[in-house]
Coordinates of C-alpha atoms and ligand atoms in Angstrom, one line a residue:
M231 CA 12.9 -1.9 43.2
N232 CA 12.8 1.3 40.7
D233 CA 10.7 0.5 37.6
V234 CA 11.9 0.8 34.2
V235 CA 9.8 2.1 31.7
L236 CA 9.6 1.3 28.4
T237 CA 6.6 1.9 25.6
G238 CA 6.7 3.5 22.0
D239 CA 4.5 4.0 19.1
R240 CA 4.9 3.0 15.0
P241 CA 6.3 5.9 13.0
T242 CA 2.9 5.5 10.5
G243 CA 1.4 8.6 10.9
P244 CA 0.6 11.4 13.4
L245 CA 0.1 10.8 16.9
H246 CA -3.7 11.2 18.2
L247 CA -6.1 11.8 20.9
G248 CA -6.1 7.8 21.4
H249 CA -2.3 8.1 22.0
Y250 CA -2.5 10.7 24.4
F251 CA -5.0 9.4 26.9
G252 CA -3.9 5.8 26.2
S253 CA -0.2 6.6 26.8
L254 CA 1.5 9.9 26.3
A255 CA 0.1 11.6 29.5
N256 CA 1.3 8.6 31.4
R257 CA 4.8 8.9 29.8
V258 CA 4.7 12.6 31.1
E259 CA 3.9 11.9 34.3
L260 CA 6.4 8.9 34.7
Q261 CA 9.5 10.5 33.3
D262 CA 10.5 12.4 36.2
R263 CA 10.3 9.6 38.1
H264 CA 11.9 6.3 36.1
P265 CA 14.2 5.6 33.8
M266 CA 12.4 5.7 30.4
Y267 CA 13.0 4.2 27.5
V268 CA 10.5 5.5 24.0
L269 CA 11.3 3.2 21.2
I270 CA 10.2 4.3 17.4
A271 CA 9.2 1.3 16.0
D272 CA 10.1 1.3 12.6
Y273 CA 10.8 -2.0 11.5
Q274 CA 7.7 -3.0 12.9
V275 CA 5.8 -0.6 10.2
I276 CA 6.1 -3.5 7.6
T277 CA 4.4 -5.9 10.3
D278 CA 1.2 -4.8 8.1
R279 CA 2.2 -3.3 4.9
D280 CA 4.5 -4.5 2.3
V281 CA 6.9 -1.5 2.2
P282 CA 8.4 0.9 4.8
G283 CA 6.5 4.4 3.3
E284 CA 7.7 7.5 3.6
I285 CA 9.6 6.5 7.5
R286 CA 12.0 9.4 7.5
R287 CA 9.1 11.9 7.4
H288 CA 7.3 9.9 9.9
T289 CA 10.0 8.9 12.4
T290 CA 10.4 12.9 12.2
E291 CA 6.6 14.0 12.8
L292 CA 6.8 11.3 15.6
L293 CA 9.6 12.9 17.5
L294 CA 7.7 16.4 17.0
D295 CA 4.7 15.0 18.5
Y296 CA 6.7 13.7 21.6
L297 CA 8.0 17.0 21.9
A298 CA 5.0 19.0 21.7
V299 CA 3.0 16.6 24.4
G300 CA 6.2 17.3 26.7
I301 CA 8.6 14.2 26.7
D302 CA 11.8 15.2 27.5
P303 CA 14.4 13.9 25.8
A304 CA 16.9 15.2 28.6
K305 CA 15.2 12.4 30.7
V306 CA 14.0 10.0 28.3
T307 CA 15.7 7.9 26.0
I308 CA 13.8 7.9 22.7
F309 CA 15.7 5.6 20.2
Q310 CA 14.6 3.5 16.8
H311 CA 14.3 0.2 16.4
S312 CA 16.5 -0.3 13.1
A313 CA 19.4 1.5 14.9
I314 CA 19.8 -1.0 17.4
P315 CA 21.2 -4.9 16.2
E316 CA 21.6 -6.0 19.3
L317 CA 18.0 -5.7 20.1
N318 CA 16.8 -7.4 17.7
Q319 CA 19.2 -10.7 17.8
L320 CA 17.0 -11.1 20.8
L321 CA 14.4 -11.9 18.8
L322 CA 16.4 -15.3 17.8
P323 CA 16.4 -16.8 21.1
F324 CA 13.0 -15.4 21.8
L325 CA 11.0 -17.4 19.5
S326 CA 12.5 -20.6 20.5
L327 CA 10.6 -20.0 23.3
V328 CA 7.1 -19.9 22.3
S329 CA 4.7 -21.9 20.1
V330 CA 3.1 -21.3 16.9
A331 CA -0.1 -22.0 18.4
E332 CA 0.5 -19.8 21.3
L333 CA 1.3 -17.2 18.7
G334 CA -2.1 -17.7 16.4
R335 CA -4.3 -17.2 19.6
N336 CA -3.3 -13.9 20.2
P337 CA -6.8 -11.3 19.6
T338 CA -4.4 -8.4 18.8
V339 CA -2.8 -10.2 15.9
K340 CA -6.5 -11.2 14.9
D341 CA -7.6 -7.9 14.7
E342 CA -4.4 -6.5 12.9
I343 CA -4.4 -9.2 10.5
A344 CA -8.4 -8.0 9.6
H345 CA -7.3 -4.4 9.0
S346 CA -4.1 -5.3 7.3
S347 CA -3.7 -4.4 3.9
Q348 CA -0.9 -7.1 3.0
A349 CA -2.6 -9.9 0.7
A350 CA -0.8 -12.5 2.7
V351 CA -0.2 -12.6 6.5
S352 CA 4.0 -12.3 6.6
G353 CA 5.8 -14.5 9.2
L354 CA 6.6 -10.9 10.5
M355 CA 2.6 -9.8 11.3
F356 CA 2.2 -13.1 13.1
T357 CA 5.5 -13.3 15.3
Y358 CA 5.5 -9.3 16.1
P359 CA 4.3 -10.1 20.0
V360 CA 7.7 -11.8 20.2
H361 CA 9.5 -9.0 18.4
Q362 CA 7.5 -6.9 21.2
A363 CA 8.8 -8.8 24.0
A364 CA 12.4 -8.3 22.9
D365 CA 11.4 -4.2 22.7
I366 CA 10.9 -4.3 26.3
L367 CA 13.3 -6.5 27.9
F368 CA 16.3 -5.8 26.0
C369 CA 16.0 -2.9 28.6
K370 CA 14.9 -4.9 31.3
G371 CA 11.7 -2.8 30.9
T372 CA 9.2 -3.6 34.3
L373 CA 6.4 -1.0 33.5
V374 CA 4.8 -0.2 29.9
P375 CA 2.5 2.5 29.3
V376 CA 0.0 1.3 27.1
G377 CA -3.4 1.1 25.1
K378 CA -5.7 -2.1 25.8
D379 CA -4.8 -3.5 22.6
Q380 CA -1.3 -3.9 23.7
V381 CA -2.2 -6.4 26.5
P382 CA -2.2 -9.2 25.0
H383 CA 1.3 -8.7 23.8
L384 CA 2.4 -7.8 27.5
E385 CA 1.3 -11.2 27.9
V386 CA 3.8 -12.6 25.5
A387 CA 6.7 -10.6 27.2
R388 CA 5.9 -12.2 30.4
L389 CA 5.6 -15.6 28.8
V390 CA 8.9 -15.0 27.5
A391 CA 10.8 -13.8 30.1
R392 CA 9.3 -16.3 32.5
R393 CA 10.4 -19.2 30.1
F394 CA 13.7 -17.7 29.4
N395 CA 14.3 -17.5 33.2
E396 CA 13.3 -20.9 33.7
R397 CA 15.3 -22.1 31.0
Y398 CA 18.4 -20.1 31.5
G399 CA 18.2 -18.9 34.9
A400 CA 17.2 -15.4 36.2
V401 CA 17.7 -12.4 33.6
F402 CA 14.5 -10.7 33.0
P403 CA 11.7 -9.2 35.6
L404 CA 8.4 -9.9 34.3
P405 CA 6.8 -6.2 32.6
E406 CA 3.7 -4.8 33.6
A407 CA 1.3 -3.3 31.8
M408 CA 0.0 0.1 32.7
M409 CA -3.3 1.3 31.3
G410 CA -4.0 5.3 30.8
A411 CA -7.2 7.2 31.4
Q412 CA -8.8 5.7 28.4
P413 CA -7.4 2.3 27.4
L414 CA -9.3 2.2 24.1
L415 CA -10.6 5.2 22.6
K416 CA -12.4 4.9 19.9
G417 CA -12.2 7.1 16.6
L418 CA -14.7 8.7 14.7
D419 CA -16.2 5.9 13.4
G420 CA -16.5 3.9 16.4
G421 CA -13.7 1.5 15.8
K422 CA -10.6 1.7 17.8
M423 CA -8.8 5.1 17.0
S424 CA -6.1 4.3 14.7
K425 CA -3.5 6.3 12.8
S426 CA -4.3 4.1 9.8
R427 CA -7.7 3.7 9.9
G428 CA -9.1 7.1 9.0
N429 CA -10.5 7.9 11.8
A430 CA -8.3 9.6 14.4
I431 CA -8.3 13.2 15.2
A432 CA -3.9 13.7 15.5
L433 CA -2.7 15.9 18.1
S434 CA -1.1 18.2 15.1
A435 CA -4.5 19.0 13.5
T436 CA -5.2 22.0 12.8
E437 CA -8.4 24.0 14.5
D438 CA -10.3 23.8 11.6
E439 CA -9.4 20.3 10.6
T440 CA -10.4 19.5 14.0
A441 CA -13.8 21.0 13.8
A442 CA -14.7 18.7 9.6
L443 CA -13.5 15.6 11.3
I444 CA -16.5 16.1 14.5
R445 CA -19.0 17.6 11.7
R446 CA -18.6 14.5 9.9
A447 CA -18.8 12.1 13.2
R448 CA -21.5 10.0 13.3
T449 CA -24.4 10.4 15.5
D450 CA -28.1 9.5 15.8
S451 CA -31.4 10.9 15.3
E452 CA -32.5 12.0 19.0
R453 CA -32.2 15.2 19.6
M454 CA -32.0 14.9 23.8
I455 CA -28.0 13.9 24.3
T456 CA -27.6 11.5 27.0
F457 CA -24.4 9.3 27.8
E458 CA -25.8 5.2 27.0
E459 CA -22.6 3.7 25.9
E460 CA -24.7 0.3 24.6
R461 CA -27.4 2.2 23.1
R462 CA -25.9 5.4 21.7
P463 CA -22.2 4.5 21.3
E464 CA -22.1 7.7 18.4
V465 CA -22.7 9.8 20.7
A466 CA -21.2 8.5 24.1
N467 CA -17.9 8.5 21.9
L468 CA -18.1 12.0 21.4
L469 CA -19.1 12.7 25.1
T470 CA -15.8 11.1 26.4
L471 CA -13.9 12.7 23.9
A472 CA -15.1 16.2 25.1
G473 CA -14.7 14.5 28.9
L474 CA -11.4 13.7 28.5
C475 CA -10.4 17.0 27.1
L476 CA -12.2 18.9 29.7
G477 CA -11.4 16.4 32.9
R478 CA -15.1 15.9 33.1
S479 CA -17.6 13.4 33.6
P480 CA -19.3 12.5 29.6
R481 CA -22.9 12.1 31.7
E482 CA -22.4 15.8 33.5
L483 CA -21.6 17.1 29.8
A484 CA -24.9 15.0 28.4
E485 CA -27.0 16.6 30.8
E486 CA -26.0 20.2 30.3
I487 CA -26.3 19.7 26.5
G488 CA -29.5 18.6 27.2
D489 CA -32.0 18.8 24.2
G490 CA -29.4 21.0 22.3
G491 CA -28.7 18.0 20.1
A492 CA -25.8 16.9 17.8
A493 CA -25.5 20.3 16.7
T494 CA -24.6 21.4 20.5
L495 CA -23.3 18.2 21.2
K496 CA -20.7 18.8 18.1
R497 CA -19.8 22.7 19.4
V498 CA -19.0 21.5 22.6
V499 CA -16.8 18.7 21.5
T500 CA -14.8 21.0 19.0
E501 CA -14.3 23.2 21.7
A502 CA -13.1 21.2 23.9
V503 CA -11.0 19.7 22.1
N504 CA -9.5 22.3 20.4
E505 CA -8.9 24.6 23.7
F506 CA -6.8 20.9 25.1
L507 CA -5.1 20.5 21.6
R508 CA -3.9 24.3 21.5
P509 CA -0.8 24.3 24.0
I510 CA 0.2 21.5 22.5
R511 CA 0.0 22.5 19.0
K512 CA 1.7 25.7 20.2
R513 CA 4.9 23.8 21.4
R514 CA 5.0 21.7 18.0
A515 CA 5.1 24.4 16.0
E516 CA 8.3 26.2 18.3
A517 CA 10.0 22.5 17.7
D518 CA 13.0 22.2 16.0
E519 CA 13.8 19.8 13.3
A520 CA 17.5 20.2 13.7
E521 CA 16.9 19.1 17.2
V522 CA 15.1 15.7 16.1
R523 CA 18.2 14.3 14.5
Q524 CA 20.2 15.3 17.5
I525 CA 17.2 13.6 19.9
L526 CA 17.6 10.6 18.0
A527 CA 21.6 9.9 17.4
Q528 CA 21.9 10.5 21.2
G529 CA 19.1 8.2 22.0
N530 CA 20.3 5.5 19.7
D531 CA 23.8 5.3 21.6
R532 CA 22.1 4.9 24.8
A533 CA 20.0 2.6 23.5
R534 CA 22.3 0.2 21.9
E535 CA 24.9 0.6 24.9
R536 CA 21.9 -1.0 27.1
A537 CA 21.0 -3.6 24.2
V538 CA 25.0 -4.4 24.0
R539 CA 24.9 -5.6 27.8
T540 CA 21.7 -7.3 27.9
L541 CA 22.5 -9.7 24.8
D542 CA 26.0 -10.2 26.5
E543 CA 24.1 -11.7 29.6
V544 CA 21.9 -13.7 27.4
R545 CA 24.1 -15.5 25.2
A546 CA 26.1 -16.0 28.4
A547 CA 23.0 -17.5 30.3
M548 CA 22.2 -19.5 27.5
G549 CA 26.1 -20.8 27.2
F550 CA 27.5 -19.2 24.5
Ligands
ATP866 P1 -1.3 2.2 13.8 O1 -2.9 1.9 12.8 O2 -0.6 2.1 12.4 O3 -1.3 0.8 14.3 P2 -2.1 3.0 16.1 O4 -2.9 4.6 16.0 O5 -2.8 1.8 16.3 O6 -1.4 2.5 14.7 P3 0.7 2.3 17.4 O7 1.7 3.1 16.9 O8 0.1 0.8 16.9 O9 -0.6 3.2 17.2 O10 0.5 2.2 19.0 C1 1.1 2.9 20.0 C2 0.3 3.2 21.4 O11 -1.0 4.0 21.8 C3 0.2 1.5 22.1 O12 0.6 1.7 23.5 C4 -1.3 1.3 21.7 O13 -1.8 0.6 22.7 C5 -1.7 3.2 22.1 N1 -3.2 3.4 21.3 C6 -3.1 3.5 20.1 N2 -4.6 3.9 19.6 C7 -5.0 4.1 21.2 C8 -6.4 4.0 21.2 N3 -7.5 4.5 19.9 N4 -6.4 4.2 22.9 C9 -6.0 3.8 23.4 N5 -4.4 4.0 23.5 C10 -4.1 3.5 21.9
MG867 MG1 -1.4 0.2 16.1

């Protein structure tokens, strides 16, 4: 069976290296071989904040990031959540398939609630894995390139698909997560690198911004650089970052740096990241914002047509 790939990001800020090594690299790799949908999850922005904020600007920036890393809109359907009412309508039957207790057990939801800027947990935050199930299943997605934080949500999508099929007949395939080279890249503060946690190196950061961010990263007081993830997480994280950018093992880099200390380590990391981002920055500078609107309009049309077909099938299976 030929896989259908579905994945996406929330337009909450610029994409970062965590996205690249967690998901974007796999997308670029897969786009030549499979039909692929990339979702700009704009409705999901309000899961953990009160208002969507600068949603239009962030959406444009997200698309520019996609083009910069090499996602090809001629091969990939890039679309916006809010433009596809039929996708969102799947939420209704899907919500009927999961229990409140199951939703409450989701570890990623718990983590995101802990980092949320909302005063109270909204119903949308609580149910958003089900929304994500609709994102994946609307196009009968089977392969989902995501970071580790998304694995519990994939489980919900599989559960929804399985229960729907049991109750109403075989409509949905069971999707699978596809992890990247680094399923959980840590940010410069040691927590998950996230757009909204102020700890990320954005793909669109300038050389100077990148250098400044790495200069501020925490290390420790030992001069000898070693790769010990448990004992020296900050140093290990920087080595991991450089290793990913250079395509080399972090342990080997540590041996080379040896007693060069934190200063040498940070110089190596800065050079590695800047070198890696150079072609991405160059392509980003060449991208055209008018083209972005065109890409979205076409992607939305294609995705909507797919969603209409699935919703028809769902309603028929349910006997409406
Ligand atoms: P936000 O802080 O607004 O939630 P985010 O940085 O978590 O932003 P998302 O848009 O929520 O980014 O996630 C998009 C995709 O990128 C998901 O598949 C997610 O698993 C992956 N991803 C995000 N951060 C990382 C990371 N640090 N390492 C690996 N993959 C990541
Ligand atoms: Mg997130």
